[in-house]
Short mmCIF file of C-alpha atoms and ligand atoms in Angstrom, two decimals:
data_model
loop_
_atom_site.label_atom_id
_atom_site.label_comp_id
_atom_site.label_asym_id
_atom_site.label_seq_id
_atom_site.Cartn_x
_atom_site.Cartn_y
_atom_site.Cartn_z
CA MET A 1 81.35 -14.42 63.59
CA ALA A 2 81.69 -11.30 61.46
CA GLU A 3 81.56 -11.84 57.74
CA MET A 4 82.35 -9.42 54.88
CA LYS A 5 79.56 -9.11 52.33
CA GLN A 6 79.41 -7.26 49.08
CA VAL A 7 76.21 -5.44 48.25
CA LEU A 8 75.49 -5.07 44.55
CA VAL A 9 72.93 -3.08 42.58
CA PRO A 10 69.82 -5.24 42.15
CA ASP A 11 67.70 -5.67 39.05
CA ILE A 12 66.54 -2.14 38.17
CA GLY A 13 64.64 -3.00 35.05
CA ASP A 14 66.08 -1.99 31.70
CA TYR A 15 68.10 0.90 33.06
CA LYS A 16 71.87 1.01 32.55
CA GLY A 17 74.37 3.67 33.57
CA VAL A 18 71.91 5.26 36.02
CA SER A 19 73.11 8.33 37.97
CA VAL A 20 73.67 8.12 41.70
CA ILE A 21 72.09 11.26 43.14
CA GLU A 22 72.25 10.48 46.85
CA VAL A 23 74.48 8.32 49.03
CA MET A 24 73.10 7.79 52.51
CA PHE A 25 76.10 6.17 54.23
CA LYS A 26 79.82 6.52 54.88
CA VAL A 27 82.54 4.16 56.04
CA GLY A 28 81.95 3.24 59.70
CA ASP A 29 78.15 3.73 59.59
CA THR A 30 75.93 0.98 60.93
CA ILE A 31 73.21 0.12 58.47
CA ASN A 32 70.07 -1.85 59.19
CA GLU A 33 68.40 -4.17 56.73
CA ASP A 34 66.06 -2.16 54.47
CA ASP A 35 67.76 1.17 55.23
CA THR A 36 68.15 3.20 52.06
CA LEU A 37 71.70 3.03 50.71
CA LEU A 38 71.42 5.08 47.52
CA THR A 39 69.00 7.02 45.40
CA LEU A 40 69.29 6.58 41.65
CA GLU A 41 67.79 8.83 39.04
CA THR A 42 66.81 7.94 35.50
CA ASP A 43 65.40 10.43 33.02
CA LYS A 44 61.91 9.48 34.23
CA ALA A 45 62.08 8.56 37.86
CA ALA A 46 64.09 8.28 41.02
CA MET A 47 64.40 5.09 43.05
CA ASP A 48 65.87 4.03 46.37
CA ILE A 49 68.17 1.06 46.80
CA PRO A 50 67.71 -0.48 50.27
CA SER A 51 70.23 -2.63 52.12
CA PRO A 52 69.69 -6.39 52.16
CA TYR A 53 71.68 -6.75 55.41
CA THR A 54 72.43 -5.24 58.76
CA GLY A 55 76.10 -4.42 59.26
CA VAL A 56 78.90 -1.86 59.44
CA VAL A 57 80.16 -0.19 56.24
CA LYS A 58 83.77 -1.19 55.61
CA GLU A 59 84.25 -0.03 52.02
CA MET A 60 82.34 2.38 49.80
CA HIS A 61 82.42 1.90 46.06
CA VAL A 62 80.04 4.61 44.83
CA GLU A 63 79.75 8.34 45.09
CA ILE A 64 77.31 10.97 43.91
CA GLY A 65 77.49 11.37 40.15
CA ASP A 66 78.62 7.79 39.45
CA LYS A 67 76.79 5.90 36.71
CA ILE A 68 75.88 2.40 37.80
CA SER A 69 73.95 -0.60 36.49
CA ARG A 70 72.66 -3.88 37.77
CA GLY A 71 75.48 -5.80 39.47
CA SER A 72 77.66 -2.75 40.22
CA LEU A 73 79.34 -2.98 43.61
CA ILE A 74 77.86 -0.52 46.11
CA LEU A 75 79.69 -1.32 49.33
CA VAL A 76 81.21 -3.96 51.53
CA LEU A 77 79.48 -4.62 54.85
CA GLU A 78 80.79 -6.36 57.93
CA CYS A 79 77.86 -8.45 59.13
CA ALA A 80 77.51 -10.36 62.33
CA GLU A 81 74.68 -12.55 61.10
CA GLN A 82 74.06 -15.24 58.51
CA ILE A 83 73.31 -14.12 54.96
CA PRO A 84 69.57 -13.91 54.55
CA THR A 85 68.01 -15.31 51.39
CA PRO A 86 67.80 -12.36 48.99
CA ALA A 87 64.22 -11.19 48.48
CA PRO A 88 62.71 -11.77 45.02
CA LEU A 89 63.84 -9.25 42.46
CA LEU A 90 61.87 -6.85 40.36
CA LYS A 91 60.43 -7.82 37.01
CA GLY A 92 62.66 -8.78 34.16
CA GLY A 93 65.69 -9.97 36.16
CA SER A 94 67.13 -13.29 37.28
CA ASP A 95 67.79 -13.68 40.99
CA THR A 96 71.49 -14.18 40.68
CA ALA A 97 73.93 -11.31 40.54
CA PRO A 98 77.19 -11.28 38.60
CA ALA A 99 80.06 -12.97 40.45
CA ALA A 100 82.05 -10.87 42.87
CA PRO A 101 85.46 -11.73 44.25
CA VAL A 102 84.79 -11.93 47.99
CA ALA A 103 83.41 -14.50 50.34
CA ALA A 104 79.80 -13.44 50.33
CA GLN A 105 77.75 -11.12 48.17
CA ALA A 106 74.17 -10.21 47.49
CA VAL A 107 72.23 -7.76 45.48
CA ALA A 108 70.45 -5.07 47.43
CA ALA A 109 66.82 -5.87 48.09
CA PRO A 110 64.21 -4.83 45.47
CA VAL A 111 64.16 -1.12 44.89
CA THR A 112 61.28 0.92 46.23
CA PRO A 113 58.75 1.90 43.57
CA PRO A 114 60.05 4.79 41.52
CA PHE A 115 58.29 8.11 41.83
CA GLU A 116 57.51 10.41 38.97
CA LYS A 117 59.12 13.76 38.64
CA GLY A 118 56.34 16.22 38.12
CA GLY A 119 53.15 17.51 39.61
CA ALA A 120 50.80 20.40 39.78
CA VAL A 121 50.83 24.01 40.85
CA GLY A 122 53.56 24.77 43.31
CA ILE A 123 54.82 21.21 43.86
CA SER A 124 58.37 21.94 42.99
CA ALA A 125 60.00 19.82 45.75
CA HIS A 126 62.53 17.54 44.15
CA ALA A 127 63.42 14.80 46.61
CA SER A 128 64.04 11.09 46.68
CA PRO A 129 61.50 8.69 48.21
CA ALA A 130 63.80 8.22 51.22
CA ILE A 131 63.95 11.94 51.91
CA ARG A 132 60.20 12.28 51.39
CA ARG A 133 59.66 9.46 53.88
CA PHE A 134 62.08 11.08 56.34
CA ALA A 135 60.21 14.40 56.00
CA ARG A 136 56.85 12.67 56.44
CA GLU A 137 58.05 10.95 59.61
CA LEU A 138 58.96 14.37 61.04
CA GLY A 139 55.64 15.88 59.92
CA VAL A 140 57.41 18.19 57.43
CA ASP A 141 55.67 19.32 54.25
CA ILE A 142 58.47 18.63 51.76
CA GLY A 143 57.05 21.29 49.44
CA GLN A 144 58.13 23.93 51.94
CA VAL A 145 61.75 22.79 52.21
CA LYS A 146 64.30 24.65 50.11
CA GLY A 147 66.62 22.17 48.41
CA SER A 148 70.38 22.79 48.50
CA GLY A 149 71.34 19.70 46.48
CA GLU A 150 72.01 19.38 42.79
CA LYS A 151 69.20 20.93 40.69
CA GLY A 152 67.54 22.15 43.91
CA ARG A 153 67.14 18.62 45.28
CA VAL A 154 66.04 18.46 48.93
CA THR A 155 68.61 16.61 51.08
CA LYS A 156 68.37 15.11 54.54
CA ASP A 157 70.28 18.11 55.93
CA ASP A 158 67.74 20.47 54.34
CA VAL A 159 64.89 18.69 56.13
CA GLN A 160 66.77 18.75 59.44
CA LEU A 161 67.57 22.46 59.06
CA PHE A 162 63.93 23.13 58.22
CA VAL A 163 62.81 21.41 61.43
CA LYS A 164 65.42 23.26 63.49
CA ALA A 165 64.32 26.60 62.03
CA ALA A 166 60.67 25.80 62.73
CA LEU A 167 61.45 24.89 66.33
CA ALA A 168 63.50 28.05 66.80
CA GLN A 169 60.63 30.33 65.77
CA PRO A 170 59.10 32.40 68.60
CA ARG A 171 55.79 31.17 69.89
CA GLY A 172 52.73 33.39 69.43
CA ALA A 173 50.65 34.85 72.21
CA ALA A 174 48.16 32.02 71.87
CA GLY A 175 50.89 29.53 72.78
CA GLY A 176 51.85 28.40 69.27
CA ASN A 177 52.49 29.76 65.81
CA GLY A 178 50.02 27.44 64.09
CA LEU A 179 46.39 28.28 63.48
CA GLN A 180 44.39 27.99 66.69
CA VAL A 181 41.20 26.62 65.17
CA LEU A 182 38.74 23.87 65.99
CA ASP A 183 39.13 20.53 64.26
CA MET A 184 36.57 20.01 61.52
CA PRO A 185 33.87 17.68 62.88
CA ILE A 186 33.22 14.42 61.03
CA PHE A 187 29.86 14.61 59.29
CA ASP A 188 27.60 11.67 58.54
CA PHE A 189 26.10 12.93 55.27
CA ALA A 190 24.34 9.62 54.64
CA LYS A 191 22.06 10.42 57.57
CA PHE A 192 20.37 13.06 55.45
CA GLY A 193 20.07 11.30 52.07
CA THR A 194 21.80 9.16 49.47
CA ILE A 195 25.45 9.99 48.87
CA GLU A 196 28.38 8.81 46.74
CA SER A 197 32.03 9.19 47.78
CA ARG A 198 34.62 9.84 45.04
CA PRO A 199 38.35 10.25 45.69
CA LEU A 200 40.08 13.54 44.90
CA SER A 201 42.43 13.36 41.93
CA ARG A 202 46.17 13.43 42.56
CA ILE A 203 46.36 16.93 41.11
CA GLN A 204 43.50 18.14 43.31
CA LYS A 205 45.24 16.80 46.40
CA ILE A 206 48.55 18.46 45.53
CA SER A 207 47.18 21.76 44.30
CA GLY A 208 44.70 21.90 47.19
CA ALA A 209 47.49 21.60 49.76
CA ASN A 210 49.54 24.29 48.01
CA LEU A 211 46.59 26.66 47.63
CA HIS A 212 45.73 26.17 51.28
CA ARG A 213 49.30 26.96 52.36
CA ASN A 214 49.46 30.04 50.15
CA TRP A 215 46.09 31.26 51.36
CA VAL A 216 46.92 31.00 55.07
CA THR A 217 50.56 32.12 54.94
CA ILE A 218 50.42 35.09 52.54
CA PRO A 219 48.54 38.25 53.50
CA HIS A 220 46.48 38.69 50.33
CA VAL A 221 44.82 41.88 49.16
CA THR A 222 42.99 42.09 45.82
CA GLN A 223 42.88 45.25 43.72
CA PHE A 224 40.13 45.58 41.07
CA ASP A 225 40.10 47.64 37.89
CA GLU A 226 38.66 47.65 34.38
CA ALA A 227 40.37 47.94 31.01
CA ASP A 228 38.65 49.36 27.95
CA ILE A 229 39.54 46.66 25.39
CA THR A 230 37.28 47.86 22.57
CA ASP A 231 40.21 48.65 20.28
CA MET A 232 42.22 45.62 21.37
CA GLU A 233 39.29 43.34 20.54
CA ALA A 234 38.86 44.92 17.11
CA PHE A 235 42.54 44.31 16.39
CA ARG A 236 42.41 40.78 17.87
CA LYS A 237 39.49 39.86 15.60
CA GLN A 238 41.32 41.23 12.57
CA LEU A 239 44.45 39.29 13.51
CA GLY A 240 42.36 36.19 14.28
CA ALA A 241 40.86 36.26 10.78
CA GLU A 242 44.34 36.53 9.25
CA TYR A 243 45.71 33.56 11.20
CA ALA A 244 42.60 31.36 11.11
CA LYS A 245 43.87 29.76 7.88
CA GLN A 246 46.98 28.62 9.74
CA ASN A 247 44.79 27.25 12.50
CA ILE A 248 46.16 29.70 15.05
CA LYS A 249 43.59 31.01 17.51
CA ILE A 250 44.40 34.47 18.83
CA THR A 251 42.67 34.76 22.22
CA PRO A 252 42.67 37.81 24.52
CA LEU A 253 45.08 35.98 26.80
CA ALA A 254 47.98 36.41 24.36
CA PHE A 255 47.56 40.20 24.66
CA MET A 256 47.29 39.96 28.43
CA LEU A 257 50.59 38.10 28.62
CA LYS A 258 52.32 40.97 26.81
CA ALA A 259 50.51 43.61 28.88
CA VAL A 260 51.50 41.87 32.12
CA VAL A 261 55.14 41.87 31.09
CA ALA A 262 54.95 45.60 30.28
CA ALA A 263 53.54 46.19 33.78
CA LEU A 264 56.19 43.96 35.41
CA GLN A 265 58.90 45.92 33.60
CA LYS A 266 57.47 49.21 34.84
CA PHE A 267 56.90 47.89 38.40
CA PRO A 268 59.75 45.39 39.05
CA LYS A 269 58.59 44.67 42.61
CA PHE A 270 55.82 42.55 41.13
CA ASN A 271 58.49 40.36 39.54
CA THR A 272 60.12 39.34 42.82
CA SER A 273 60.08 36.60 45.42
CA LEU A 274 60.62 36.87 49.17
CA ASP A 275 63.73 35.06 50.40
CA GLY A 276 63.90 35.53 54.16
CA GLU A 277 64.77 39.19 54.64
CA ASN A 278 65.71 39.71 50.97
CA LEU A 279 63.66 40.36 47.89
CA ILE A 280 64.84 38.53 44.79
CA TYR A 281 64.34 40.66 41.66
CA LYS A 282 64.11 38.55 38.51
CA GLN A 283 65.49 39.81 35.23
CA TYR A 284 63.43 37.33 33.22
CA PHE A 285 59.72 37.22 32.44
CA HIS A 286 58.24 33.73 32.68
CA ILE A 287 54.46 33.85 33.08
CA GLY A 288 52.29 31.04 34.46
CA VAL A 289 48.81 30.47 33.07
CA ALA A 290 46.18 28.65 35.13
CA VAL A 291 44.65 25.90 33.03
CA ASP A 292 41.43 24.15 33.95
CA THR A 293 41.84 20.39 33.27
CA PRO A 294 39.42 17.53 33.97
CA ASP A 295 41.75 16.42 36.80
CA GLY A 296 42.15 19.85 38.37
CA LEU A 297 44.03 23.09 38.11
CA MET A 298 47.52 23.18 36.54
CA VAL A 299 49.82 26.16 35.94
CA PRO A 300 52.21 25.70 33.00
CA VAL A 301 54.73 28.49 32.47
CA LEU A 302 55.41 30.37 29.24
CA ARG A 303 59.09 31.36 29.11
CA ASP A 304 60.59 34.70 28.08
CA VAL A 305 57.27 36.31 27.23
CA ASP A 306 59.08 39.64 26.77
CA LYS A 307 60.94 38.20 23.78
CA LYS A 308 57.91 36.78 21.97
CA GLY A 309 55.17 38.26 19.82
CA ILE A 310 51.38 37.89 20.19
CA VAL A 311 51.08 35.20 17.51
CA GLN A 312 53.86 33.03 18.95
CA LEU A 313 52.37 33.40 22.43
CA ALA A 314 48.91 32.41 21.14
CA GLN A 315 50.42 29.28 19.61
CA GLU A 316 52.42 28.38 22.72
CA LEU A 317 49.36 28.97 24.89
CA ALA A 318 47.29 26.57 22.82
CA GLU A 319 50.08 23.96 22.89
CA ILE A 320 50.79 24.15 26.60
CA SER A 321 47.13 24.13 27.64
CA ALA A 322 46.49 21.11 25.38
CA LYS A 323 49.52 19.42 26.94
CA ALA A 324 48.11 20.10 30.43
CA ARG A 325 44.70 18.74 29.51
CA ASP A 326 46.27 15.64 27.90
CA LYS A 327 48.32 15.00 31.09
CA LYS A 328 51.58 15.41 29.17
CA ILE A 329 52.83 18.32 31.20
CA THR A 330 56.19 17.91 33.00
CA ALA A 331 57.43 19.41 36.26
CA ASN A 332 59.79 21.54 34.20
CA ASP A 333 56.84 23.03 32.27
CA MET A 334 55.46 24.31 35.57
CA GLN A 335 58.57 25.74 37.16
CA GLY A 336 60.24 29.12 37.22
CA GLY A 337 57.16 31.33 36.87
CA CYS A 338 57.40 35.01 37.89
CA PHE A 339 53.71 35.92 37.85
CA THR A 340 50.51 34.02 37.06
CA ILE A 341 47.42 34.85 35.03
CA SER A 342 44.19 33.08 35.87
CA SER A 343 41.66 33.78 33.14
CA LEU A 344 38.04 32.87 33.70
CA GLY A 345 37.00 35.34 31.03
CA GLY A 346 35.96 32.64 28.59
CA ILE A 347 33.53 31.34 31.20
CA GLY A 348 32.03 34.35 32.96
CA GLY A 349 32.03 36.43 36.13
CA THR A 350 32.65 40.06 36.97
CA ALA A 351 35.53 39.67 39.45
CA PHE A 352 37.22 37.16 41.76
CA THR A 353 40.07 36.98 44.24
CA PRO A 354 42.81 34.69 42.87
CA ILE A 355 45.23 33.01 45.28
CA ILE A 356 48.89 33.93 44.81
CA ASN A 357 51.02 31.14 43.36
CA ALA A 358 53.96 31.28 45.81
CA PRO A 359 56.85 32.05 45.63
CA GLU A 360 55.42 34.67 43.27
CA VAL A 361 54.08 37.83 44.90
CA ALA A 362 51.12 38.69 42.68
CA ILE A 363 48.57 37.14 40.35
CA LEU A 364 46.15 38.55 37.79
CA GLY A 365 42.58 37.28 37.63
CA VAL A 366 40.70 38.08 34.42
CA SER A 367 36.91 37.96 34.22
CA LYS A 368 34.51 38.22 31.31
CA SER A 369 34.50 41.40 29.23
CA SER A 370 31.14 43.09 28.62
CA MET A 371 29.77 46.17 26.87
CA LYS A 372 29.19 49.02 29.29
CA PRO A 373 28.20 52.65 28.99
CA VAL A 374 31.30 54.76 29.61
CA TYR A 375 31.10 58.52 30.07
CA GLN A 376 33.43 60.18 27.55
CA ASP A 377 33.52 63.80 26.36
CA GLY A 378 30.14 64.65 27.83
CA GLN A 379 28.27 61.55 26.71
CA PHE A 380 27.89 57.85 27.41
CA VAL A 381 29.45 55.61 24.78
CA PRO A 382 29.35 51.78 24.58
CA ARG A 383 32.77 50.32 25.35
CA LEU A 384 33.96 46.74 25.88
CA MET A 385 35.23 46.61 29.45
CA LEU A 386 37.46 43.86 30.85
CA PRO A 387 37.46 43.25 34.65
CA LEU A 388 40.92 42.78 36.21
CA SER A 389 41.60 41.45 39.73
CA VAL A 390 45.19 41.63 40.99
CA SER A 391 45.90 39.79 44.26
CA TYR A 392 49.22 40.75 45.82
CA ASP A 393 51.39 39.84 48.81
CA HIS A 394 51.01 42.80 51.14
CA ARG A 395 54.33 42.01 52.82
CA VAL A 396 56.05 42.95 49.56
CA ILE A 397 53.67 45.30 47.77
CA ASP A 398 51.90 48.37 49.14
CA GLY A 399 48.31 49.14 48.22
CA ALA A 400 49.32 52.28 46.28
CA ALA A 401 51.80 50.30 44.18
CA ALA A 402 49.15 47.66 43.49
CA ALA A 403 46.66 50.33 42.38
CA ARG A 404 49.31 51.85 40.07
CA PHE A 405 50.28 48.44 38.65
CA THR A 406 46.67 47.48 37.94
CA ALA A 407 45.81 50.88 36.47
CA TYR A 408 48.89 50.68 34.21
CA LEU A 409 47.90 47.20 33.09
CA ALA A 410 44.44 48.50 32.22
CA GLN A 411 46.01 51.45 30.37
CA VAL A 412 48.24 49.17 28.27
CA LEU A 413 45.31 46.90 27.38
CA SER A 414 43.21 49.95 26.51
CA ASP A 415 45.87 51.22 24.13
CA ILE A 416 47.98 48.28 22.98
CA ARG A 417 50.23 50.60 20.95
CA ARG A 418 51.95 51.04 24.34
CA LEU A 419 53.23 47.47 24.04
CA ALA A 420 55.57 48.74 21.36
CA LEU A 421 57.13 51.32 23.71
N1 LIG B 501 36.16 37.99 28.19
C1 LIG B 501 35.33 37.53 27.25
N2 LIG B 501 35.62 36.50 26.45
C2 LIG B 501 36.81 35.91 26.62
C3 LIG B 501 37.75 36.35 27.58
C4 LIG B 501 37.37 37.45 28.37
N3 LIG B 501 38.17 37.92 29.32
N4 LIG B 501 38.82 35.56 27.52
C5 LIG B 501 38.61 34.65 26.56
N5 LIG B 501 37.41 34.87 26.01
C6 LIG B 501 36.80 34.11 24.93
C7 LIG B 501 37.79 33.78 23.86
O1 LIG B 501 37.92 34.85 22.95
C8 LIG B 501 37.13 32.58 23.24
O2 LIG B 501 36.06 32.99 22.43
P1 LIG B 501 35.83 32.41 20.97
O3 LIG B 501 35.85 30.91 21.11
O4 LIG B 501 34.51 32.95 20.57
O5 LIG B 501 36.95 32.91 20.14
C9 LIG B 501 36.53 31.87 24.43
O6 LIG B 501 36.40 32.86 25.44
C10 LIG B 501 37.32 30.71 24.97
O7 LIG B 501 38.68 31.06 25.11
P2 LIG B 501 39.73 29.91 25.45
O8 LIG B 501 39.42 29.32 26.77
O9 LIG B 501 39.78 28.96 24.30
O10 LIG B 501 41.11 30.63 25.47
P3 LIG B 501 41.77 31.57 26.55
O11 LIG B 501 43.05 31.96 25.93
O12 LIG B 501 40.89 32.64 27.00
O13 LIG B 501 42.06 30.64 27.82
C11 LIG B 501 42.93 28.92 29.16
C12 LIG B 501 42.95 29.57 27.79
C13 LIG B 501 43.84 27.72 29.14
C14 LIG B 501 43.43 29.90 30.22
C15 LIG B 501 41.49 28.54 29.52
O14 LIG B 501 41.02 27.59 28.59
C16 LIG B 501 41.30 28.02 30.91
O15 LIG B 501 41.62 26.88 31.24
N6 LIG B 501 40.73 28.89 31.79
C17 LIG B 501 40.43 28.52 33.15
C18 LIG B 501 41.53 28.94 34.11
C19 LIG B 501 41.11 28.68 35.55
O16 LIG B 501 40.52 27.66 35.87
N7 LIG B 501 41.40 29.61 36.43
C20 LIG B 501 40.96 29.54 37.78
C21 LIG B 501 42.12 29.27 38.63
S1 LIG B 501 41.72 29.42 40.32
O17 LIG B 501 40.80 28.15 40.54
#
């Protein structure tokens, strides 16, 4: 015989007044035991609340935006079966819920483990564990789904629309729009000598997947040039000596950030993102900087670089790269970039081809400066030359524009008085 049961919020640790960010049911829906009912979000994590019963939703008592705590009423279910014994609760709680005024009640089963907000280069997808699981079941890379929910959160509808759009795409001549390549064979390395297997770090796994996607989906071209930074270096050293007492290190990268913004202002197409058949022009100048950390590559973003001076940028750069290396970086620190600089200049190399950090359309790679003979006014003179490599999305930027952008960047770095223009 059918029985009405109240479902209450289970023990969710020390959290109180937690925001409801997703509600997965409506009155009349049939819910199976363990189906996700709600997603809650604290300042640190999101968590799913699964159903302890199978039944039909008769009353809803929560909606998106509500603040709830342990024992809050979520819904009333009409169940055909006996009440199962509630599963053990999470740490810190008793296994009885506050009294509720109907015949039967139970707290929802233990919440699924919370997930951290945050991640590495390009992993901006903001989605609850339930939605991530739903996407995984459909073989969808959640990182590619544009979120329409609050704060860009990916919803179930977004995932479904993404799948529909993918299915609606025309098939290529080879019978599919995916890459028609052989599977990588499985190698038995141990056959040839002693080996040791070590797992990839979480950051390597995430950034690797994003780099791979960007590499195969964006038609990259890289433009090379050189900037004469002899005068800039002389000024940088002078400035460095002045600020050394305050423990501020002025590296060439602070100048490059300013020079990049000057070039983005002169060539606004480099400060865009592709959005279907539109190009989004950004009026702000947030620049990402690739930081090499022991766990892998991270790209924190410096905000409003156009509004800051060299010294402030040098300080922020030191702070944000230390934060990345100390694993204190947040997802927010890595979002909203317009253009990225990847500087290997402190290490070495004459040039490289950086991979664009989508949805940006260009990236600057900086290699190590070196003294070179430069022909000037009828003679060779020693000048400090800085190699620049600009990779750009050829769907958005023409080769001529890329050559002009890179040459202008070199010109600004060669004569930093232009930064004042
Ligand atoms: N040419 C020559 N020397 C350079 C230089 C260049 N282009 N750029 C920096 N240097 C020098 C600096 O002046 C500094 O010298 P001193 O110690 O003698 O003053 C030294 O190299 C080290 O600089 P730094 O690394 O402390 O500072 P930075 O501002 O150049 O770079 C950061 C900061 C965070 C970008 C850098 O530490 C880093 O992580 N780089 C690696 C980025 C990366 O991995 N990119 C690849 C991404 S794709 O896989």
